[in-house]
Coordinates of C-alpha atoms in Angstrom, one line a residue:
M9 CA 0.3 0.0 0.0
K10 CA 2.9 2.3 0.9
S11 CA 4.8 1.8 -2.6
K12 CA 0.9 2.6 -4.2
T13 CA 1.0 6.0 -2.4
R14 CA 4.4 6.8 -3.2
R15 CA 3.9 6.0 -6.8
G16 CA 0.8 7.9 -7.1
A17 CA 2.3 10.8 -4.9
F18 CA 5.4 10.3 -7.8
V19 CA 2.5 10.7 -11.0
A20 CA 0.7 14.1 -9.3
F21 CA 4.4 15.3 -8.8
A22 CA 5.1 14.7 -12.3
I23 CA 1.4 16.2 -13.6
C24 CA 2.0 19.4 -11.7
A25 CA 5.6 20.2 -12.9
S26 CA 4.6 19.6 -16.8
L27 CA 1.9 22.1 -16.0
A28 CA 3.8 24.2 -14.4
M29 CA 6.3 23.9 -17.2
L30 CA 3.2 25.3 -19.7
I31 CA 3.3 28.2 -18.3
P32 CA 4.7 31.2 -20.0
A33 CA 8.1 32.5 -18.3
N34 CA 6.1 35.6 -17.5
V35 CA 3.3 34.5 -16.3
S36 CA 2.3 34.0 -12.2
V37 CA 0.0 31.7 -10.9
R38 CA -2.8 34.1 -9.8
A39 CA -4.1 34.2 -6.3
K40 CA -7.6 33.5 -5.7
N41 CA -8.4 36.8 -5.3
E42 CA -5.2 38.8 -6.3
R43 CA -6.2 42.3 -7.6
P44 CA -5.8 43.3 -10.9
V45 CA -2.6 45.2 -12.4
A46 CA -1.4 46.5 -15.2
P47 CA -0.5 43.9 -18.1
N48 CA 2.7 45.8 -18.7
I49 CA 3.6 44.6 -15.2
R50 CA 5.8 41.2 -15.3
L51 CA 4.0 38.8 -13.1
T52 CA 6.7 36.7 -11.1
P53 CA 7.3 33.1 -12.6
P54 CA 5.9 30.7 -10.9
A55 CA 8.6 29.2 -7.9
P56 CA 11.2 26.4 -8.8
V57 CA 10.6 23.1 -8.2
F58 CA 13.8 20.8 -7.7
D59 CA 13.8 16.9 -7.2
D60 CA 14.0 15.4 -3.6
K61 CA 17.0 13.4 -4.9
E62 CA 18.5 16.2 -6.8
R63 CA 18.6 18.5 -3.9
V64 CA 19.5 16.0 -1.0
A65 CA 22.8 14.8 -3.4
E66 CA 23.5 18.7 -3.6
L67 CA 23.3 18.7 0.4
K68 CA 25.4 15.8 0.9
Q69 CA 28.2 16.7 -1.8
R70 CA 28.2 20.5 0.4
R71 CA 29.0 18.5 3.2
E72 CA 31.8 15.9 1.9
R73 CA 33.6 19.6 0.6
V74 CA 33.5 20.5 4.2
A75 CA 34.7 17.4 6.0
Q76 CA 37.2 17.4 2.9
S77 CA 38.7 20.9 4.0
I78 CA 38.7 20.1 7.8
G79 CA 40.4 16.6 7.7
P80 CA 40.2 14.1 9.7
Q81 CA 41.9 15.3 12.4
S82 CA 39.6 17.8 12.9
F83 CA 35.7 18.3 13.4
M84 CA 32.9 20.8 12.7
I85 CA 30.2 22.0 15.5
L86 CA 27.4 24.2 13.7
F87 CA 24.5 25.4 16.1
S88 CA 21.3 26.9 14.8
T89 CA 20.2 30.7 15.1
E90 CA 19.0 31.2 18.7
P91 CA 15.6 32.8 18.8
R92 CA 15.5 36.2 19.1
V93 CA 12.4 38.4 21.0
Y94 CA 11.2 41.9 21.3
A95 CA 8.3 42.9 23.8
N96 CA 10.2 40.8 26.3
D97 CA 8.3 37.0 24.8
V98 CA 7.2 37.7 21.7
E99 CA 9.6 35.7 18.9
Y100 CA 11.0 37.5 15.7
P101 CA 10.3 35.3 12.8
Y102 CA 12.8 32.3 13.1
R103 CA 15.4 32.9 9.9
Q104 CA 17.9 29.7 10.3
E105 CA 21.7 30.5 10.7
N106 CA 23.0 30.7 6.8
N107 CA 25.6 27.8 7.1
L108 CA 23.9 25.6 9.2
Y109 CA 21.0 25.7 6.3
Y110 CA 23.3 25.8 3.7
L111 CA 24.5 21.9 4.8
T112 CA 20.9 21.1 6.0
N113 CA 17.8 22.9 4.2
L114 CA 16.4 22.5 7.8
K115 CA 14.9 25.5 9.1
Q116 CA 14.1 24.4 13.0
K117 CA 15.9 26.3 15.8
N118 CA 17.6 24.1 18.8
A119 CA 19.2 22.1 15.6
T120 CA 23.2 20.9 16.1
L121 CA 25.1 20.0 13.7
V122 CA 28.4 17.8 14.0
L123 CA 30.8 16.4 11.5
L124 CA 33.2 13.8 12.0
P125 CA 35.8 13.7 8.7
G126 CA 38.1 11.1 10.2
N127 CA 35.5 8.3 12.2
T128 CA 35.2 5.5 10.5
K129 CA 31.7 4.3 11.3
I130 CA 30.0 8.1 12.2
R131 CA 30.4 11.0 9.7
E132 CA 27.8 13.2 10.5
I133 CA 25.4 13.8 13.3
L134 CA 21.9 16.3 13.7
F135 CA 21.0 16.3 17.2
L136 CA 17.4 17.6 17.5
S137 CA 15.0 18.3 19.8
R138 CA 12.7 15.7 20.6
R139 CA 8.6 15.9 19.4
N140 CA 6.4 17.7 21.9
A141 CA 2.5 17.4 21.7
A142 CA 2.6 20.5 23.8
A143 CA 4.8 22.4 22.3
E144 CA 3.7 21.8 18.8
T145 CA 0.3 22.9 20.2
W146 CA 1.3 26.5 20.8
T147 CA 4.6 27.0 18.3
G148 CA 3.6 24.3 15.8
H149 CA 5.1 21.3 14.2
M150 CA 8.3 20.1 15.0
Y151 CA 10.4 17.8 12.5
S152 CA 10.5 14.0 12.6
A153 CA 13.6 12.0 12.7
E154 CA 11.8 10.9 9.1
E155 CA 11.2 15.3 7.6
A156 CA 14.7 15.8 9.4
H157 CA 16.1 12.8 7.1
Q158 CA 14.0 13.5 4.0
L159 CA 14.7 17.5 4.2
S160 CA 18.9 16.6 4.8
G161 CA 20.1 13.3 3.5
I162 CA 21.0 13.1 7.1
R163 CA 20.9 9.0 8.4
E164 CA 22.4 9.9 12.6
I165 CA 19.7 11.6 14.2
W166 CA 20.4 12.2 18.5
Q167 CA 18.1 13.5 21.0
K168 CA 19.2 17.0 21.5
S169 CA 20.0 16.7 25.4
E170 CA 22.6 14.0 24.1
F171 CA 25.3 16.7 22.7
E172 CA 26.3 17.8 26.5
P173 CA 27.8 14.2 27.2
F174 CA 28.8 13.7 23.5
I175 CA 31.0 16.6 23.8
A176 CA 32.0 16.0 27.5
A177 CA 33.3 12.3 25.8
L178 CA 35.6 13.8 23.1
R179 CA 37.0 16.6 25.1
N180 CA 38.7 13.7 27.0
R181 CA 39.4 11.8 24.4
Q182 CA 36.4 8.9 24.7
P183 CA 34.1 7.2 22.4
Y184 CA 30.9 8.0 22.8
R185 CA 26.9 6.3 22.3
P186 CA 23.3 7.6 23.5
K187 CA 20.8 5.5 25.2
P188 CA 18.9 3.5 21.9
E189 CA 16.1 5.6 23.2
N190 CA 17.6 8.8 22.5
I191 CA 18.7 7.6 18.9
F192 CA 16.0 8.6 16.7
M193 CA 17.5 7.2 13.5
S194 CA 21.1 5.4 12.4
D195 CA 22.5 3.1 10.3
L196 CA 24.2 1.5 13.1
P197 CA 22.7 -1.1 15.4
L198 CA 20.9 0.4 18.7
D199 CA 22.4 -1.2 21.1
M200 CA 25.5 -2.1 19.2
P201 CA 28.5 -1.9 22.1
L202 CA 30.8 1.1 22.7
T203 CA 34.2 0.2 22.1
N204 CA 37.5 1.5 22.5
D205 CA 37.6 2.4 18.9
H206 CA 34.3 3.3 17.8
G207 CA 35.4 5.4 14.6
Y208 CA 37.0 7.7 16.5
T209 CA 40.2 7.1 16.2
K210 CA 42.2 9.1 14.2
L211 CA 41.2 11.9 16.2
F212 CA 41.9 11.1 19.3
D213 CA 45.6 10.2 17.9
A214 CA 46.0 13.7 17.0
A215 CA 44.5 15.2 20.1
A216 CA 46.9 13.1 22.4
K217 CA 49.2 14.8 20.0
G218 CA 47.9 17.8 20.3
E219 CA 47.4 18.6 16.7
A220 CA 43.2 18.2 16.7
G221 CA 40.8 20.8 15.4
L222 CA 37.9 21.8 16.4
F223 CA 36.1 24.3 13.3
M224 CA 33.1 26.6 14.7
L225 CA 32.4 29.9 12.9
V226 CA 33.9 32.1 15.3
P227 CA 34.2 35.8 14.4
G228 CA 37.5 38.2 14.6
D229 CA 38.2 40.4 17.5
G230 CA 35.2 41.4 20.1
E231 CA 31.5 40.0 21.0
S232 CA 29.4 39.2 17.7
R233 CA 26.1 40.3 17.5
E234 CA 25.0 36.8 15.9
Y235 CA 27.5 34.4 16.4
K236 CA 28.0 34.9 20.7
H237 CA 27.1 31.0 21.6
E238 CA 30.0 29.9 19.4
Q239 CA 32.2 32.2 20.5
R240 CA 31.3 31.0 24.5
F241 CA 31.5 28.0 23.3
A242 CA 34.3 27.9 21.3
S243 CA 35.9 30.0 24.3
D244 CA 35.1 27.4 27.1
W245 CA 36.6 24.7 24.7
A246 CA 39.5 26.4 24.5
R247 CA 40.1 26.5 28.4
T248 CA 39.1 23.0 29.4
A249 CA 39.7 20.4 26.4
S250 CA 43.9 20.1 25.3
G251 CA 45.2 18.4 22.2
Y252 CA 42.4 21.0 20.4
S253 CA 43.1 23.9 18.9
V254 CA 39.7 26.0 18.1
K255 CA 39.7 27.0 14.1
N256 CA 37.9 29.0 12.3
A257 CA 35.1 28.4 9.9
W258 CA 35.0 30.9 7.9
P259 CA 37.5 30.5 5.1
I260 CA 35.2 27.5 3.9
F261 CA 31.8 28.9 4.0
T262 CA 33.3 32.1 2.1
Q263 CA 34.9 29.9 -1.0
M264 CA 32.3 27.3 -0.7
R265 CA 29.4 30.2 -0.8
L266 CA 30.9 32.6 -3.3
V267 CA 30.0 30.3 -6.3
K268 CA 26.1 29.4 -6.8
S269 CA 25.3 26.5 -8.3
P270 CA 22.6 26.2 -10.3
M271 CA 20.2 25.2 -7.8
E272 CA 21.0 28.3 -6.0
L273 CA 20.9 30.4 -8.7
R274 CA 17.6 29.6 -9.6
I275 CA 16.5 30.3 -6.1
M276 CA 18.7 33.6 -6.2
Q277 CA 16.3 34.1 -9.6
H278 CA 13.0 33.6 -7.8
A279 CA 13.6 36.2 -5.6
I280 CA 14.8 38.3 -7.8
D281 CA 11.7 37.7 -9.9
I282 CA 9.3 38.3 -7.1
S283 CA 11.2 41.6 -6.4
I284 CA 10.8 43.3 -10.0
E285 CA 7.0 42.3 -9.8
A286 CA 7.2 44.1 -6.7
H287 CA 8.9 47.2 -7.7
Q288 CA 6.7 47.3 -10.9
R289 CA 3.9 47.3 -8.9
A290 CA 5.2 50.2 -7.0
W291 CA 5.8 52.2 -9.5
A292 CA 2.2 52.2 -11.2
A293 CA 0.9 52.9 -7.8
A294 CA 2.9 55.6 -6.7
G295 CA 0.8 58.3 -9.1
N296 CA -1.7 58.2 -7.1
A297 CA 0.4 57.6 -3.6
K298 CA 0.2 60.5 -0.3
W299 CA 3.0 59.4 1.9
E300 CA 6.0 56.6 1.1
Y301 CA 4.4 54.1 3.3
E302 CA 1.6 53.5 0.7
V303 CA 4.7 52.7 -2.4
D304 CA 6.3 50.6 0.3
A305 CA 2.6 48.6 1.1
E306 CA 2.9 47.8 -2.4
M307 CA 6.3 46.1 -2.1
A308 CA 5.4 43.8 1.1
Y309 CA 1.4 42.8 -0.4
T310 CA 3.9 41.7 -3.6
F311 CA 6.1 40.0 -1.5
K312 CA 3.4 37.9 0.9
L313 CA 1.4 37.0 -2.5
R314 CA 4.4 35.7 -4.0
N315 CA 4.8 34.0 -1.2
A316 CA 8.7 35.3 -0.4
D317 CA 10.2 34.6 2.8
N318 CA 10.4 37.9 3.8
W319 CA 12.6 41.0 2.5
G320 CA 16.0 40.5 2.4
Y321 CA 16.9 43.5 3.6
P322 CA 14.4 46.9 5.7
D323 CA 13.0 48.6 2.5
I324 CA 14.4 51.6 1.5
V325 CA 11.4 53.9 0.4
G326 CA 13.0 57.9 0.3
C327 CA 10.4 60.3 -1.9
G328 CA 12.8 63.6 -2.6
P329 CA 15.6 65.0 -0.3
N330 CA 14.8 61.5 1.5
A331 CA 16.5 59.7 -1.8
T332 CA 19.6 61.2 -0.6
T333 CA 20.1 59.4 2.9
L334 CA 21.5 55.3 1.8
H335 CA 19.8 53.6 4.3
Y336 CA 16.3 55.5 5.1
I337 CA 13.9 52.8 5.9
E338 CA 11.3 55.0 7.9
S339 CA 8.8 55.4 4.5
Q340 CA 7.2 58.2 6.5
G341 CA 7.6 61.1 4.5
P342 CA 5.3 62.5 1.6
V343 CA 5.4 61.5 -2.2
R344 CA 5.3 64.6 -4.4
P345 CA 4.1 64.7 -7.9
G346 CA 7.6 66.8 -8.9
D347 CA 10.0 64.7 -6.4
L348 CA 12.1 61.5 -7.7
I349 CA 11.3 58.1 -5.4
L350 CA 14.5 55.8 -5.0
M351 CA 13.3 52.5 -4.1
D352 CA 16.1 49.7 -2.6
V353 CA 13.9 46.9 -2.4
G354 CA 14.8 43.2 -2.4
A355 CA 13.0 39.8 -1.6
E356 CA 14.4 36.6 0.2
Y357 CA 13.0 33.6 -0.8
D358 CA 14.1 30.1 0.6
H359 CA 17.1 32.2 1.9
Y360 CA 18.4 33.8 -0.4
T361 CA 18.4 37.6 -1.0
A362 CA 18.1 40.0 -4.5
D363 CA 18.9 43.5 -4.2
I364 CA 17.6 45.6 -6.2
T365 CA 17.5 49.6 -6.6
R366 CA 15.4 51.7 -8.8
T367 CA 14.9 55.5 -9.2
F368 CA 12.2 57.4 -10.8
P369 CA 10.0 60.0 -11.0
V370 CA 6.4 60.2 -9.1
N371 CA 5.0 61.4 -11.8
G372 CA 6.3 59.7 -14.3
K373 CA 8.5 62.1 -16.4
F374 CA 12.2 63.4 -15.5
T375 CA 12.9 66.6 -15.1
P376 CA 16.4 67.8 -17.2
L377 CA 18.1 68.0 -14.2
Q378 CA 16.5 64.8 -12.7
A379 CA 17.5 63.0 -16.2
S380 CA 21.0 64.6 -16.0
V381 CA 22.1 63.5 -12.5
Y382 CA 20.3 60.0 -13.8
Q383 CA 22.0 59.4 -16.9
I384 CA 25.9 59.7 -15.1
V385 CA 24.5 56.7 -12.7
Y386 CA 23.7 54.7 -15.6
D387 CA 26.6 55.3 -17.6
A388 CA 28.5 54.0 -14.4
Q389 CA 26.8 51.1 -14.5
E390 CA 27.4 50.1 -17.5
A391 CA 31.1 50.7 -16.8
V392 CA 30.9 48.4 -14.2
A393 CA 29.0 45.8 -15.9
A394 CA 31.7 46.4 -19.0
A395 CA 34.9 45.8 -16.1
S396 CA 33.0 42.4 -14.8
K397 CA 34.4 39.3 -16.4
P398 CA 36.3 36.5 -14.9
G399 CA 39.5 37.3 -13.1
A400 CA 38.4 40.9 -12.0
T401 CA 37.6 42.2 -8.3
L402 CA 34.9 44.1 -6.9
S403 CA 38.0 46.5 -6.5
D404 CA 38.1 46.8 -10.3
V405 CA 34.4 47.6 -11.3
N406 CA 34.0 49.9 -8.2
R407 CA 37.2 51.9 -10.4
A408 CA 35.4 51.7 -13.3
G409 CA 32.3 52.7 -12.3
T410 CA 33.8 55.9 -10.2
E411 CA 35.4 57.0 -13.3
V412 CA 32.3 58.0 -15.0
I413 CA 31.0 59.6 -11.9
K414 CA 33.9 61.6 -11.2
E415 CA 33.6 62.4 -14.7
G416 CA 29.8 63.2 -14.4
L417 CA 30.5 65.3 -11.3
L418 CA 32.6 67.4 -13.1
K419 CA 30.5 68.2 -15.9
L420 CA 27.6 68.7 -13.2
G421 CA 30.5 71.6 -11.6
L422 CA 29.7 69.2 -8.2
I423 CA 33.3 69.0 -8.2
T424 CA 36.5 70.6 -9.4
D425 CA 39.2 68.4 -9.0
R426 CA 38.4 65.2 -10.6
N427 CA 41.8 63.5 -9.3
S428 CA 41.2 64.2 -5.5
M429 CA 38.5 62.7 -3.4
Q430 CA 35.9 65.5 -3.5
H431 CA 33.3 62.6 -5.3
R432 CA 33.4 61.1 -2.0
L433 CA 30.7 63.8 -1.0
W434 CA 28.3 63.4 -3.6
F435 CA 29.3 59.0 -4.2
M436 CA 30.3 57.8 -0.8
H437 CA 29.4 54.4 -1.4
G438 CA 31.1 51.4 -3.4
T439 CA 29.6 49.9 -6.6
S440 CA 29.8 46.9 -5.5
H441 CA 29.2 43.7 -3.1
W442 CA 28.5 39.8 -3.0
L443 CA 25.0 38.4 -3.1
G444 CA 23.9 35.6 -2.3
M445 CA 22.0 34.2 1.3
N446 CA 23.1 37.6 2.7
V447 CA 22.5 40.9 1.5
H448 CA 25.9 41.4 2.1
D449 CA 27.3 38.0 1.5
V450 CA 30.5 36.4 2.1
G451 CA 33.4 36.6 -1.0
G452 CA 35.9 39.0 0.7
G453 CA 38.3 40.1 -2.0
S454 CA 37.9 37.0 -4.7
R455 CA 38.2 37.3 -7.7
F456 CA 35.4 36.9 -9.7
V457 CA 34.8 33.1 -11.4
P458 CA 31.7 31.6 -13.5
G459 CA 29.3 31.5 -11.0
V460 CA 29.9 34.3 -8.6
V461 CA 26.9 37.0 -7.7
F462 CA 27.6 40.7 -6.8
T463 CA 25.7 43.8 -7.1
N464 CA 26.0 46.8 -9.8
E465 CA 24.7 49.6 -7.9
P466 CA 26.7 53.8 -8.0
G467 CA 24.6 56.3 -7.1
I468 CA 25.0 60.4 -6.8
Y469 CA 23.4 61.9 -3.6
V470 CA 23.5 65.4 -3.4
R471 CA 22.2 66.0 0.5
L472 CA 20.6 69.1 1.2
D473 CA 22.5 69.9 4.0
A474 CA 26.4 68.6 2.5
L475 CA 27.6 71.6 2.4
D476 CA 27.1 72.6 6.2
Q477 CA 30.1 70.6 8.0
M478 CA 33.2 70.0 6.3
P479 CA 34.2 66.5 6.0
F480 CA 36.9 64.3 8.5
G481 CA 40.3 65.8 6.7
W482 CA 39.7 68.4 4.9
K483 CA 41.3 71.8 5.6
Q484 CA 39.3 74.8 6.1
E485 CA 40.7 76.8 3.2
D486 CA 40.7 74.3 1.1
W487 CA 36.6 73.3 2.3
D488 CA 35.8 77.2 1.8
K489 CA 37.2 77.4 -1.9
F490 CA 35.2 73.9 -2.6
K491 CA 31.9 75.5 -1.0
E492 CA 32.4 78.8 -2.9
A493 CA 33.1 76.3 -6.1
V494 CA 30.5 74.4 -6.2
R495 CA 27.5 76.8 -4.7
P496 CA 26.2 77.2 -8.2
A497 CA 25.8 74.0 -9.2
F498 CA 24.6 72.1 -5.5
E499 CA 21.6 75.0 -5.5
K500 CA 20.8 73.4 -8.6
Y501 CA 21.1 69.9 -7.8
K502 CA 20.3 69.6 -4.2
G503 CA 18.1 67.2 -2.4
I504 CA 18.4 64.8 -5.7
G505 CA 19.0 61.4 -4.8
V506 CA 19.6 58.5 -7.5
R507 CA 20.9 55.0 -7.7
I508 CA 20.3 52.2 -9.7
E509 CA 21.2 48.9 -8.6
D510 CA 21.2 45.2 -10.6
D511 CA 22.2 42.1 -9.3
M512 CA 25.1 40.5 -11.8
L513 CA 26.4 37.0 -12.4
I514 CA 29.2 36.3 -14.0
T515 CA 29.8 33.7 -16.9
A516 CA 32.2 32.0 -18.5
D517 CA 32.8 35.4 -21.3
G518 CA 31.7 38.4 -19.2
V519 CA 27.9 39.0 -17.4
R520 CA 24.5 38.8 -17.0
W521 CA 22.2 41.2 -15.6
M522 CA 19.8 38.5 -13.8
S523 CA 17.4 42.1 -12.9
E524 CA 17.1 43.0 -17.1
A525 CA 13.7 42.4 -16.6
L526 CA 12.8 45.7 -14.8
P527 CA 13.3 48.9 -16.8
R528 CA 16.9 51.0 -16.4
K529 CA 16.7 53.3 -19.2
I530 CA 15.0 56.4 -19.1
S531 CA 13.0 56.3 -22.1
D532 CA 11.9 52.7 -20.4
I533 CA 10.6 53.5 -17.5
E534 CA 8.6 56.4 -18.9
D535 CA 7.3 54.6 -20.8
F536 CA 6.7 51.4 -18.6
I537 CA 5.0 53.7 -16.4
A538 CA 2.8 56.0 -19.0
K539 CA 1.8 52.4 -19.6
A540 CA 0.9 50.8 -16.4
R541 CA -0.9 54.1 -15.2
R542 CA -3.2 53.9 -18.4
Q543 CA -3.9 50.3 -18.5
S544 CA -4.9 50.9 -14.5
E545 CA -7.7 53.8 -14.7

């Protein structure tokens, strides 16, 4: 009977997958009560669907790569994210620690993964809380061992309470096996007698020589806001365990997560597609908005409508002078017809985030002054894209974009010397950062290789108070001369903030714009808004 059920489920899945393939790429499955939108708004394509065997195989491959990196004389511990609360007893929505999710696909709290590459019997152990009907009544479903196995592919699953005695045994270089009732799943006999070897010989021999290692996510100096538990555990281990040195696991995950697999790219593309639809809905609605939060509400609505996990970072929706604040998240300002709106908003889907910015006119038409600033930023984006290829670095593409910004600012009259750092007054950030499971993802100073994803986001921000306070490092005499020289241009352009940001994938021969479906040229933006608003009337 069970085999028939599985066969029927597979047939149903195949039919659904076949139907999904028949849906055009620019069409989403509409929600039953979804409100209509203008026909030129690009609806999110269906979410990617993966074969369980394919997904689990990739997770196993990732864990094997980590195991090879740490070697048989070391082991690794990854803890799940600790829940966070506000208002004393109200929990924030739970989000799993990135690297644990990267290796297991498990979203539940109180999970711990241990990798033992040198163990001949047990190479990986997952510690989970025992299911509790009373707790599930209040907080929802907890994984069964079978569910955790199906998601992760891990076959050795123990009760969470066994973690401390297990760690104590490793600290004392002794093998450990829980009581049978605390082993939820195992390929080994539950009552297997404990022997002196039990698969730990390589690790314990290395520890006896002082050559064993414990790999953990331990950030650098200072207390981490996200990894306090890991820091406390590592500190206690270093103090109480001899023969093992604590080693930082970050370089391993930085290298692995930098290059995205085809599966990861499909997930990222879906997050980007959701974001594109959200931006376009907001553009269409902005003409009738009175406040920034009304425009932002279109983004939030679309994220929920398309089943995004959340935003990848707090929405930035700034109109007029608010667009000149880089991380303006209040969305409380008025929306005025003659102003520009800068929207830096990206959805997160299945732990991967988009990061897209557009700047557009509330009334649908750029003024000549707004267009002159916008075009400089657009040209800088083009320069970044042209410099993006295998072998380049974030610094290389930043220089390419910055040179265009400098030249443009000089023509506008907002700087007097393109070979100085004057441009930093109006363009104070870099053009690019890595993108993936975090909006500012791991990667460091790595070179571009096919499969890496990064942002392309130059900008110009003419803040209203930009000339009111001398920047650090300037001499008063130079500052006074500069202010006098740029004052006429400043009065023309003050209050204008422009940023354009796209998500870029390095390919074998250059770069692909993953967010290219969202209009970017001045004429395309104006045409889109005109059609969307006309069709919505």
